[in-house]
Coordinates of C-alpha atoms in Angstrom, one line a residue:
X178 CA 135.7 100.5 94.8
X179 CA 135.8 101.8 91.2
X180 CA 135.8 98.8 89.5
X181 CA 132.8 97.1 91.5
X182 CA 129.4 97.6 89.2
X183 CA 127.0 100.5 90.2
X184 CA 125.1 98.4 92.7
X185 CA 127.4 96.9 94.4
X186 CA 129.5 100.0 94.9
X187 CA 125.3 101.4 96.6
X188 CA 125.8 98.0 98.2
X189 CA 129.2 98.4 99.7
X190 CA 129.0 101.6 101.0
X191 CA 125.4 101.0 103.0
X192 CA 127.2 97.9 104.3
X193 CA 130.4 100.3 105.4
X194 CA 127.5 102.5 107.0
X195 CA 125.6 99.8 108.8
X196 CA 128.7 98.4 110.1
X197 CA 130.2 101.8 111.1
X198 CA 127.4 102.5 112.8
X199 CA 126.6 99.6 114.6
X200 CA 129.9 99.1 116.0
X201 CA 130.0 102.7 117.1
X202 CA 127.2 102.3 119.1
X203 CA 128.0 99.2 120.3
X204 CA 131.5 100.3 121.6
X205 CA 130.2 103.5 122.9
X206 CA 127.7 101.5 125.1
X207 CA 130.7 99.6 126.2
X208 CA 133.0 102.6 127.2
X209 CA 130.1 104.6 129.2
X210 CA 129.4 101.1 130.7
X211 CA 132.7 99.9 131.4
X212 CA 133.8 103.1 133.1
X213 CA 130.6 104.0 135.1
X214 CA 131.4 100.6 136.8
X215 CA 134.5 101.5 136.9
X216 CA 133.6 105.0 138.6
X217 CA 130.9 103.2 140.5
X218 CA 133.6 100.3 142.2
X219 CA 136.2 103.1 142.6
X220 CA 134.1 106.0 144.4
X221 CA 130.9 103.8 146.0
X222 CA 131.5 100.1 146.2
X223 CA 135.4 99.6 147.1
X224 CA 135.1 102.4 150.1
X225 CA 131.7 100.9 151.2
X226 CA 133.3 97.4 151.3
X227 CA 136.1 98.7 153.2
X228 CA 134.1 100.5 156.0
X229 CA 132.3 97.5 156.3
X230 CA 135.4 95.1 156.6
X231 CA 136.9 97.7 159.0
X232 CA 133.3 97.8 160.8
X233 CA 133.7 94.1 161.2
X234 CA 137.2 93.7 162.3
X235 CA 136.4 97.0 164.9
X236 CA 133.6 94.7 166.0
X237 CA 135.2 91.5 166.5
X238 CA 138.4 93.3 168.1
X239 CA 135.9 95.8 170.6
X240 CA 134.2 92.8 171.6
X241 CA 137.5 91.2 173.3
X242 CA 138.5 95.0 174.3
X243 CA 135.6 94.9 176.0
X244 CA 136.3 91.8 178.0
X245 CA 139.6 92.7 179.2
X246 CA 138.1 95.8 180.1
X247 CA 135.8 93.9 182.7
X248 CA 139.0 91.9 183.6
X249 CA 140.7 94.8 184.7
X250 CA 138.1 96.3 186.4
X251 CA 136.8 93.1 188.3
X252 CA 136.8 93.2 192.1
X253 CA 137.6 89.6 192.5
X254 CA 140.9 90.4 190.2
X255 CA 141.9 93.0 192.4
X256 CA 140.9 91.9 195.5
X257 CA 143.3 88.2 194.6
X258 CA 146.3 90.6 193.3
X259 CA 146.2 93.3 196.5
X260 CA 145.6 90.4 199.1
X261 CA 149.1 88.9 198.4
X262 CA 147.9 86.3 195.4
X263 CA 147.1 83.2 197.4
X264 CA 145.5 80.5 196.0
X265 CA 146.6 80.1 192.1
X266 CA 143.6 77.3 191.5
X267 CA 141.2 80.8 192.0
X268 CA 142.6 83.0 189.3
X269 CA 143.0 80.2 186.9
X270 CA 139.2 79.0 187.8
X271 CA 138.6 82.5 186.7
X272 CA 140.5 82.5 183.8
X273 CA 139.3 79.7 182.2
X274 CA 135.7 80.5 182.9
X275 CA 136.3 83.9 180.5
X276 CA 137.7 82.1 178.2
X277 CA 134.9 79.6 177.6
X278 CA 132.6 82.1 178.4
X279 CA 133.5 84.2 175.6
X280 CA 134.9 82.2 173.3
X281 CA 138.8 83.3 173.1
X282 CA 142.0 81.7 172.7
X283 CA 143.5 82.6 175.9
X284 CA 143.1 85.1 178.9
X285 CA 146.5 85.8 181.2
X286 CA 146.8 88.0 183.7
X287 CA 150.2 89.1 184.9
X288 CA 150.9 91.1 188.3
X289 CA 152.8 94.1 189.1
X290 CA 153.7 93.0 192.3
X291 CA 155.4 89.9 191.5
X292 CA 155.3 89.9 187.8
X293 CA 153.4 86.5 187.5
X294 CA 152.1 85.2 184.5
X295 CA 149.1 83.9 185.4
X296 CA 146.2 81.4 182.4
X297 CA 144.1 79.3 182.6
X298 CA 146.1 76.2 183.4
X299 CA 147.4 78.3 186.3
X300 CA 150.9 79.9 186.7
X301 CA 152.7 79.5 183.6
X302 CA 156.0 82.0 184.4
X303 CA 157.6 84.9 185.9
X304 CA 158.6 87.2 183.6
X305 CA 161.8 89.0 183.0
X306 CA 163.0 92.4 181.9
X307 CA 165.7 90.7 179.8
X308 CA 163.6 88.1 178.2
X309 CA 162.6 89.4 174.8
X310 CA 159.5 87.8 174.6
X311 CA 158.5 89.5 178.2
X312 CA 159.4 93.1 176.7
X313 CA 156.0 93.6 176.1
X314 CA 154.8 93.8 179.7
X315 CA 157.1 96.6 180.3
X316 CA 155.6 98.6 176.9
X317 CA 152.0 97.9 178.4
X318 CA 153.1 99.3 182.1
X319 CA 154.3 102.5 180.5
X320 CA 152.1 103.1 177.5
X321 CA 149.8 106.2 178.6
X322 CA 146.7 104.5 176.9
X323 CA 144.4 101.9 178.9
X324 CA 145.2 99.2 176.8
X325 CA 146.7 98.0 173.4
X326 CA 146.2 95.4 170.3
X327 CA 149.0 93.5 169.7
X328 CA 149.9 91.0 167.6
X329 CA 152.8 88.0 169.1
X330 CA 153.4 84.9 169.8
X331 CA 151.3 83.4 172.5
X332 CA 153.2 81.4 174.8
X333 CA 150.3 80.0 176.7
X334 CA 149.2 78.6 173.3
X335 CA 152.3 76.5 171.9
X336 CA 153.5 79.8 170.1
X337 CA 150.6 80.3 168.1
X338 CA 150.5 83.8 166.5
X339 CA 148.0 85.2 168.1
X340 CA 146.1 89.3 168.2
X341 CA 146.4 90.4 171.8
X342 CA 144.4 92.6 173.3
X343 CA 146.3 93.7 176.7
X344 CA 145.0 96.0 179.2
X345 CA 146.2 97.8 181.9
X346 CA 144.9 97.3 186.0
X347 CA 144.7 99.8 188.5
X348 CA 143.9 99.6 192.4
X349 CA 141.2 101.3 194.2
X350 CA 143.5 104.6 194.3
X351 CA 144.9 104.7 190.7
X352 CA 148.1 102.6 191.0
X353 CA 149.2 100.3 188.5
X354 CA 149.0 96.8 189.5
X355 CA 149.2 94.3 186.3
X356 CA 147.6 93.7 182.8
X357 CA 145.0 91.3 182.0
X358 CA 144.9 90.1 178.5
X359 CA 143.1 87.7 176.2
X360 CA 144.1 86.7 172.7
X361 CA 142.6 85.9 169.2
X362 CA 144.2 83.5 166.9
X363 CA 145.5 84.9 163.6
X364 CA 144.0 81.8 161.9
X365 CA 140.7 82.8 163.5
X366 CA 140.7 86.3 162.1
X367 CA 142.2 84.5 158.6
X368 CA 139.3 82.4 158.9
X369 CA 137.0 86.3 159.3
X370 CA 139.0 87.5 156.1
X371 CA 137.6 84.5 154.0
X372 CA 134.1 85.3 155.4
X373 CA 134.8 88.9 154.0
X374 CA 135.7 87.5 150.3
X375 CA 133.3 85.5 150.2
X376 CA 130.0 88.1 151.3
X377 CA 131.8 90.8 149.5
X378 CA 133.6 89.1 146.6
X379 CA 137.0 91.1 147.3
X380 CA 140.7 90.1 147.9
X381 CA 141.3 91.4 151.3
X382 CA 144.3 90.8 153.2
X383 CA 146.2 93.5 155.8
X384 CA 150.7 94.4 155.3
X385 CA 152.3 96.1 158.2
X386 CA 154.1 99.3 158.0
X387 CA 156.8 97.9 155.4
X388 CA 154.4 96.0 152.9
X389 CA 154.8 92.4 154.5
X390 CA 151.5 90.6 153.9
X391 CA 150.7 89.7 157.6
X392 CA 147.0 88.5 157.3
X393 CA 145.0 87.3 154.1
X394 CA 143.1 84.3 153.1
X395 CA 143.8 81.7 150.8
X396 CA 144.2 83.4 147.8
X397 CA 147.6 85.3 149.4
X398 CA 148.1 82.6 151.7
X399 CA 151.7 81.5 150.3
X400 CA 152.8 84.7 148.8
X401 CA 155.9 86.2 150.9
X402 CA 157.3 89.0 149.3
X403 CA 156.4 92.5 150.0
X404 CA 153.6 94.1 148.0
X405 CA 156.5 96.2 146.6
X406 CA 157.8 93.7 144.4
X407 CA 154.7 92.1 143.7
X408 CA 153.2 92.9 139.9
X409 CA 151.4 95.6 139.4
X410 CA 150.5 96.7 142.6
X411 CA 154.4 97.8 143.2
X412 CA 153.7 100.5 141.2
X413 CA 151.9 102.2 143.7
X414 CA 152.9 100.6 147.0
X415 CA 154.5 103.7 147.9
X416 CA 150.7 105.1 147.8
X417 CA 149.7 102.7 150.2
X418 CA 151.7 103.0 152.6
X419 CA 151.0 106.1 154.1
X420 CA 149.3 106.1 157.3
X421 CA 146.1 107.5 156.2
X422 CA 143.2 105.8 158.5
X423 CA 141.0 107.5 155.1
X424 CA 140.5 104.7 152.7
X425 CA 142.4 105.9 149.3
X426 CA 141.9 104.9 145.7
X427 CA 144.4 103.3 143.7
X428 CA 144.5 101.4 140.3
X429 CA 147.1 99.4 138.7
X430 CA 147.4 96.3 135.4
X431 CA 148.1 93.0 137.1
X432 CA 148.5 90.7 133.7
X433 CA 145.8 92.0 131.4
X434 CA 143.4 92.5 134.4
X435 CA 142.5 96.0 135.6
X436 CA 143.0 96.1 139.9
X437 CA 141.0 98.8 141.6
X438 CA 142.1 98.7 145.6
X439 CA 141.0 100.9 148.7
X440 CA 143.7 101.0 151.4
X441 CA 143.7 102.0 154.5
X442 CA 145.7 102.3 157.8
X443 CA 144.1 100.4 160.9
X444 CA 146.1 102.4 164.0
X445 CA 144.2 99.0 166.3
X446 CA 146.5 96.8 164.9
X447 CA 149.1 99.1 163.3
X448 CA 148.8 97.6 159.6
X449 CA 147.2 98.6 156.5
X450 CA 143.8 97.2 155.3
X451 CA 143.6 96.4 151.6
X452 CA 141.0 95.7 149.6
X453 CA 140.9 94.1 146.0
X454 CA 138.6 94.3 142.9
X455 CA 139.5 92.9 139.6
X456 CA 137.2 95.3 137.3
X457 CA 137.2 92.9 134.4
X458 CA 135.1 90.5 136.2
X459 CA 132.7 93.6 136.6
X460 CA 133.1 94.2 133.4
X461 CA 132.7 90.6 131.7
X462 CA 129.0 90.7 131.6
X463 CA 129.3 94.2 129.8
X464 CA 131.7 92.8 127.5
X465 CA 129.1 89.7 127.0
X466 CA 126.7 92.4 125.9
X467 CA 128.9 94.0 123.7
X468 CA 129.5 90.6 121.7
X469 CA 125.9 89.9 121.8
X470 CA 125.3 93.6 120.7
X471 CA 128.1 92.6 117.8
X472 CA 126.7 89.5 116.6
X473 CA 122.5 91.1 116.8
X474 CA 124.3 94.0 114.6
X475 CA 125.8 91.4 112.2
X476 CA 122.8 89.7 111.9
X477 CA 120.8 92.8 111.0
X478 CA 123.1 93.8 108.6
X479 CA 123.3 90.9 107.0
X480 CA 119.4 91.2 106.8
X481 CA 119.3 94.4 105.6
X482 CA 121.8 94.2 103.0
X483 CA 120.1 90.5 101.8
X484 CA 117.0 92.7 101.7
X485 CA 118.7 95.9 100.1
X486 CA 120.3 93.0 97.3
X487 CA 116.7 91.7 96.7
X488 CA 115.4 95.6 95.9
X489 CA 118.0 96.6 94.1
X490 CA 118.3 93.3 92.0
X491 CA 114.4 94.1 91.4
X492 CA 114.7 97.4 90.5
X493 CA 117.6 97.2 88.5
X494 CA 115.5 93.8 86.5
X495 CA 112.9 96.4 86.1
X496 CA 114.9 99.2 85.3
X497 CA 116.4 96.8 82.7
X498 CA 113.2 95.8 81.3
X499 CA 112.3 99.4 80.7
X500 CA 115.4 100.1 79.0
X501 CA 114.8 97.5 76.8
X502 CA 110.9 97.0 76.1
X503 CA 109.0 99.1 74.4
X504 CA 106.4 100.2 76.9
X505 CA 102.9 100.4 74.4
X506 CA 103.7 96.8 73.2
X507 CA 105.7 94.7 75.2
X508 CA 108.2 93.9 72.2
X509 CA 111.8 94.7 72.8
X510 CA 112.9 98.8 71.5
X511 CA 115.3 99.0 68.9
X512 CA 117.9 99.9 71.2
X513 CA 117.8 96.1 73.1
X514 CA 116.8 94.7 69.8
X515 CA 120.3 95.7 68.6
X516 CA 122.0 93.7 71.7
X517 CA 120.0 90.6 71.0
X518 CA 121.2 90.9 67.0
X519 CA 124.8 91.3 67.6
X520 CA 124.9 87.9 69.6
X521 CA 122.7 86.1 67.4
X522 CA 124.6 87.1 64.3
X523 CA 128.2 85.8 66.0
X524 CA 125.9 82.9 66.7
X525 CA 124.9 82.5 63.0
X526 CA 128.8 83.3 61.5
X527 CA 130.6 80.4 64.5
X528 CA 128.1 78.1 63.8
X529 CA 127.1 78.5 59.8
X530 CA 123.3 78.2 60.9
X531 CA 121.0 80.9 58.4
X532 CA 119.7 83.8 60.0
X533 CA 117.0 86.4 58.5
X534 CA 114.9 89.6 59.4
X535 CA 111.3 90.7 58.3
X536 CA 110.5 94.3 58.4
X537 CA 107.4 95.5 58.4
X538 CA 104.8 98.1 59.0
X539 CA 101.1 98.8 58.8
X540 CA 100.1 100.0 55.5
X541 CA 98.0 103.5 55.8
X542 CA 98.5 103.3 59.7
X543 CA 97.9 107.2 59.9
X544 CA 94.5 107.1 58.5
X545 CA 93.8 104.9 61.5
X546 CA 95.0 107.5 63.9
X547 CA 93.0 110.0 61.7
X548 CA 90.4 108.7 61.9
X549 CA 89.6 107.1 65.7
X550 CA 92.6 108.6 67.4
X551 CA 96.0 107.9 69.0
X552 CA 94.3 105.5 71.4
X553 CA 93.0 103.4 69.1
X554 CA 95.7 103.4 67.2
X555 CA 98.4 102.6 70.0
X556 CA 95.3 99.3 70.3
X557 CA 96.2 98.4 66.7
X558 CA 99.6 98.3 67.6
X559 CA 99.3 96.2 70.6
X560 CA 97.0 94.1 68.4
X561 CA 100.0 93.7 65.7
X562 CA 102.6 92.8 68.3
X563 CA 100.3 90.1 69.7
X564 CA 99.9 88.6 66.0
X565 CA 103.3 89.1 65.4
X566 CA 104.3 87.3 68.6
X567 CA 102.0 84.2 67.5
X568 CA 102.6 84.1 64.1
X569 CA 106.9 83.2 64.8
X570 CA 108.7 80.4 66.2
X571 CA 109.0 80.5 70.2
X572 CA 112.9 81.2 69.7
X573 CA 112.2 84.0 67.6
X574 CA 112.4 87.4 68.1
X575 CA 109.9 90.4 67.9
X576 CA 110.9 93.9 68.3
X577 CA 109.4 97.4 67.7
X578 CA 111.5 99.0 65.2
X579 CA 109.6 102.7 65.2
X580 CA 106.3 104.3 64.7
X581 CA 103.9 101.2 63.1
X582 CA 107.6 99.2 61.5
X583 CA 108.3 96.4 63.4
X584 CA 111.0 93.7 63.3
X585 CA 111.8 89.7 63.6
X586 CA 114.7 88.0 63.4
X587 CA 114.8 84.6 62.4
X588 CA 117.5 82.8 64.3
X589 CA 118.4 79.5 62.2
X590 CA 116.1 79.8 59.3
X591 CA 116.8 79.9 55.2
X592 CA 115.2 82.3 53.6
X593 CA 112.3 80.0 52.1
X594 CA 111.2 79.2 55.7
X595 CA 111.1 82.8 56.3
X596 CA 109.2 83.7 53.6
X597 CA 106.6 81.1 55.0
X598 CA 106.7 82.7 58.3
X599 CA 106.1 86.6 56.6
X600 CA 103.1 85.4 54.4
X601 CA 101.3 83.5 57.5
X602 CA 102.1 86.9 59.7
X603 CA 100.5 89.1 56.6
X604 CA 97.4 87.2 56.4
X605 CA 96.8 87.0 60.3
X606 CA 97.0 90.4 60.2
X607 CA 94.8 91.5 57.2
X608 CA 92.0 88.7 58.6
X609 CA 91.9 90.7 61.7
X610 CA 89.6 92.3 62.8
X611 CA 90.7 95.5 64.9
X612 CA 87.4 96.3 66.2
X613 CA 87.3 99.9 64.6
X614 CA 84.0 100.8 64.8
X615 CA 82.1 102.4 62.2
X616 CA 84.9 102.2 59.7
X617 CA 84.8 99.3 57.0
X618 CA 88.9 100.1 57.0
X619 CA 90.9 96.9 56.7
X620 CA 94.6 96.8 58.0
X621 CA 97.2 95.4 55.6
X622 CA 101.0 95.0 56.2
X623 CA 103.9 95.0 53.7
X624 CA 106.7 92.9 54.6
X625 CA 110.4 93.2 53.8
X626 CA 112.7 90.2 53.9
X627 CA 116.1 89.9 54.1
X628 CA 118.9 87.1 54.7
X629 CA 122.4 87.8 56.5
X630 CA 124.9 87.4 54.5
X631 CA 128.6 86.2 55.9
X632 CA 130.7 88.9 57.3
X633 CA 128.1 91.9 56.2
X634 CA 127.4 95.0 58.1
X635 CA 124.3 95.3 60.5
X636 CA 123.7 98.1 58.6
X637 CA 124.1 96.7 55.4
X638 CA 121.5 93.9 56.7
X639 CA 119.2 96.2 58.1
X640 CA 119.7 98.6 54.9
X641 CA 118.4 95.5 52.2
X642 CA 115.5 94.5 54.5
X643 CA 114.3 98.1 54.6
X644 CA 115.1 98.5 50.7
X645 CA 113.0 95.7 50.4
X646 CA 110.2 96.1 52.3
X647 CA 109.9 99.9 50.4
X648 CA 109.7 97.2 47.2
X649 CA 106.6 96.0 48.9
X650 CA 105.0 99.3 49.1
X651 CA 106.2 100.5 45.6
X652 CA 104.7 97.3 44.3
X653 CA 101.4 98.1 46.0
X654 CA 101.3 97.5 49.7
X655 CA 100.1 94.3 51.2
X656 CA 102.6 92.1 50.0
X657 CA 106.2 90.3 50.9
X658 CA 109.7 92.0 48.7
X659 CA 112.7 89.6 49.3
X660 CA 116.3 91.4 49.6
X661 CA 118.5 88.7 47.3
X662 CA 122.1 88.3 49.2
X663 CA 125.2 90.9 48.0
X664 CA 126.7 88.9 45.4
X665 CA 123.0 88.2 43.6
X666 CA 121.6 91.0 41.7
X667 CA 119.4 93.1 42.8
X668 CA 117.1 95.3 41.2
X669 CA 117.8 98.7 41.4
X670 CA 115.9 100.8 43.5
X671 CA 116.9 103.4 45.2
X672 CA 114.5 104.2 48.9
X673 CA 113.4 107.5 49.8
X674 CA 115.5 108.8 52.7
X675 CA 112.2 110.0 54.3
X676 CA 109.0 108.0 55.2
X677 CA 105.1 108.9 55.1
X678 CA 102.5 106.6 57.4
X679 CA 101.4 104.6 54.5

């Protein structure tokens, strides 16, 4: 940072700002964002879709608890059973009108008294105690409930997997006399799980009591393993499993994505209801923002600094043209005039081209400011620096040496050309006319000339043009003194150390 110029380090350092703060905000919009959606999925959205899912699924499996209900309770049902069964053709009839009626897979009714398994088609068996697939009769006859939910293979429909809903029958005096059932395809409640992921945009899928995915839509359809080896969510499938019908929050890294699920234990069908978010499709649009909010912020900077480059640039252009002009005339100050000399003088020596100064100053300048005042006098010297400035060659250069002395350098011109150029600039100036009002005072100049010599000093060059110009004066003011080079002789003459206005 230390070696980068003055404005660019100002430069640098409002950039580092600019940037700083723009990004700070930007990612601070982000966070809050990011994890109020975060909160807002977690504690409001997850739960809310989960009550809703479990609302559904309470609907869909009361509405076929409901018909078995009417089964059981039906006085043609009983009547058939208690009058010793006769005529099959009936209680299929029956059976198949429910069905169609209300839109299930299968209705079966199977008697106590002779253990019957009755559908729609007609009989279709007698069950056993010592067929496996008949134990569940025998759970139903003893269960203390009025009916279960179930979930087995449906015999009546060529094995299907199938959500049973089996409810026990009792006679007119309270005895137990069969169960009536119907039955709901898994792929039909599948089919009300992609319904669910689709209105809610969540993975939902139900595991039984050891984690085996029993139910879920396409997305899960060909996973097998339990959700305690599966990525990410093993890490808290422990969690999950815990037979709380309260839906509880868990969060876990599947890849790079963030999973927020709400789980749940559904006692109707003894498995767990999960539900699935993946926050960083939440978050993606906040994350859009945030590389908007990036590029905006780039942009502005970039426009601010472009604009902070153009001030400064202009300031430090006018900053530098203070420094270096003198502010009454316009002409260059001694201290830029010294610059300027230094290249034109390694100029002069590399390329063997002549190079030569005239000093002058106004002759009696202090009567002037005597007489009418500084502010006509600092007018005289704006005059001057104007006749001086049209009296050179455009390449030439004027400066204000001090007080009423001015200087020009000659920049590849002998010293007979230069003499030219000094006599033209003394007779512009005593033909002016200054506009001093009742004064009949005309303004002469004595002029000084010098050439560089080879190797001298600039303060030996500047010394013999001074010396000379003091000739002018000595000699009687309004004239032109030439300075010959080192190895000529000069006439001795020896200038006063000190100066008056004259």
């Amino acid at each position: 940072m230390r070696l980068l110029p003055e404005r660019y380090r100002l430069l640098t350092w409002i950039s580092l700002l600019l940037v700083a703060g723009f990004l700070a905000t930007s990612i601070a919009s982000y966070v809050v964002s990011r994890d109020a959606i975060r909160q807002n999925v977690a504690e409001q959205t997850l739960p809310l879709t989960s009550d809703n899912i479990y609302s559904e699924i309470q609907k869909d499996i009361l509405r076929p608890v409901f018909i078995t209900s009417l089964m059981s309770n039906d006085t043609f049902v009983r009547d058939w059973i208690l009058t010793g069964e006769h005529d099959t053709d009936r209680i299929a009839r029956y059976l198949k009108q429910i069905k169609e009626k209300y839109g299930t897979v299968s209705t079966s009714l199977i008697s106590a008294h002779t253990l019957n398994y009755y559908y729609a088609g007609g009989l279709l068996k007698t069950i056993s105690a010592t067929e496996p697939r008949d134990v569940w009769y025998y759970r139903v006859r003893d269960m203390q409930a009025d009916y279960e939910i179930n979930v087995d293979i449906d015999m009546a429909n060529r094995d299907a997997m199938t959500i049973f809903i089996n409810h026990r029958m009792f006679d007119y005096d309270g005895n137990f006399i069969g169960v009536a059932s119907v039955g709901l395809t898994l792929d039909a409640v599948a089919h009300l799980l992609e319904n669910y992921q689709t209105r809610f945009h969540r993975t939902v899928y139900f595991v039984d009591r050891e984690g085996n995915i029993k139910l879920a839509g396409k997305a899960l359809k060909d996973v097998h393993d339990p959700i305690g080896r599966l990525p990410g969510i093993a890490d808290v499938a422990d969690k999950v499993l815990n037979d709380s019908s309260t839906p509880i929050h868990h969060e876990f890294q599947r890849g790079d994505a963030t999973v927020l699920m709400s789980s749940r234990f559904v006692p109707e069908l003894n498995w767990y209801l999960l539900v699935e978010q993946n926050i960083s499709d939440d978050v993606l649009p906040v994350q859009r923002v945030l590389y908007l909010n990036i590029a905006i912020s780039a942009i502005v900077t970039l426009l601010i600094l472009g604009m902070v480059q153009l001030v400064v640039r202009r300031s430090h252009r006018q900053m530098e043209a203070v420094a270096g002009t003198d502010t009454l005339t316009g002409l260059l100050n001694r201290q830029a005039f010294e610059m300027v000399f230094h290249q034109a003088m390694l100029d002069s020596e590399r390329r063997g081209t002549p190079l030569c100064a005239i000093l002058f100053d106004l002759d009696y300048f202090k009567n002037v400011n005597d007489a009418h005042g500084h502010l006509a006098g600092d007018r005289v010297l704006r005059d001057v620096a104007g006749i001086a400035r049209g009296a050179v060659r455009e390449n030439d250069i004027v400066a204000r040496w001090g007080g009423e002395e001015f200087l020009v350098l000659l920049k590849d011109c002998p010293l007979q050309q230069a003499i030219v150029i000094a006599e033209k600039l003394r007779t512009r100036i005593a033909t002016h006319d200054f506009a001093l009002q009742g004064s009949d005072l005309l303004l002469t100049t004595s002029l000084g000339i010098a050439e560089y010599a080879q190797r001298e000093s600039p303060s030996d060059f500047f010394s013999r043009a001074d010396r000379a110009l003091y000739q002018a004066k000595e000699k009687g003011r309004n004239r032109i003194a030439v300075s010959q080079p080192p190895s000529q002789p000069t006439s001795p003459s020896a200038p006063p150390t000190t100066r008056d206005n004259g």
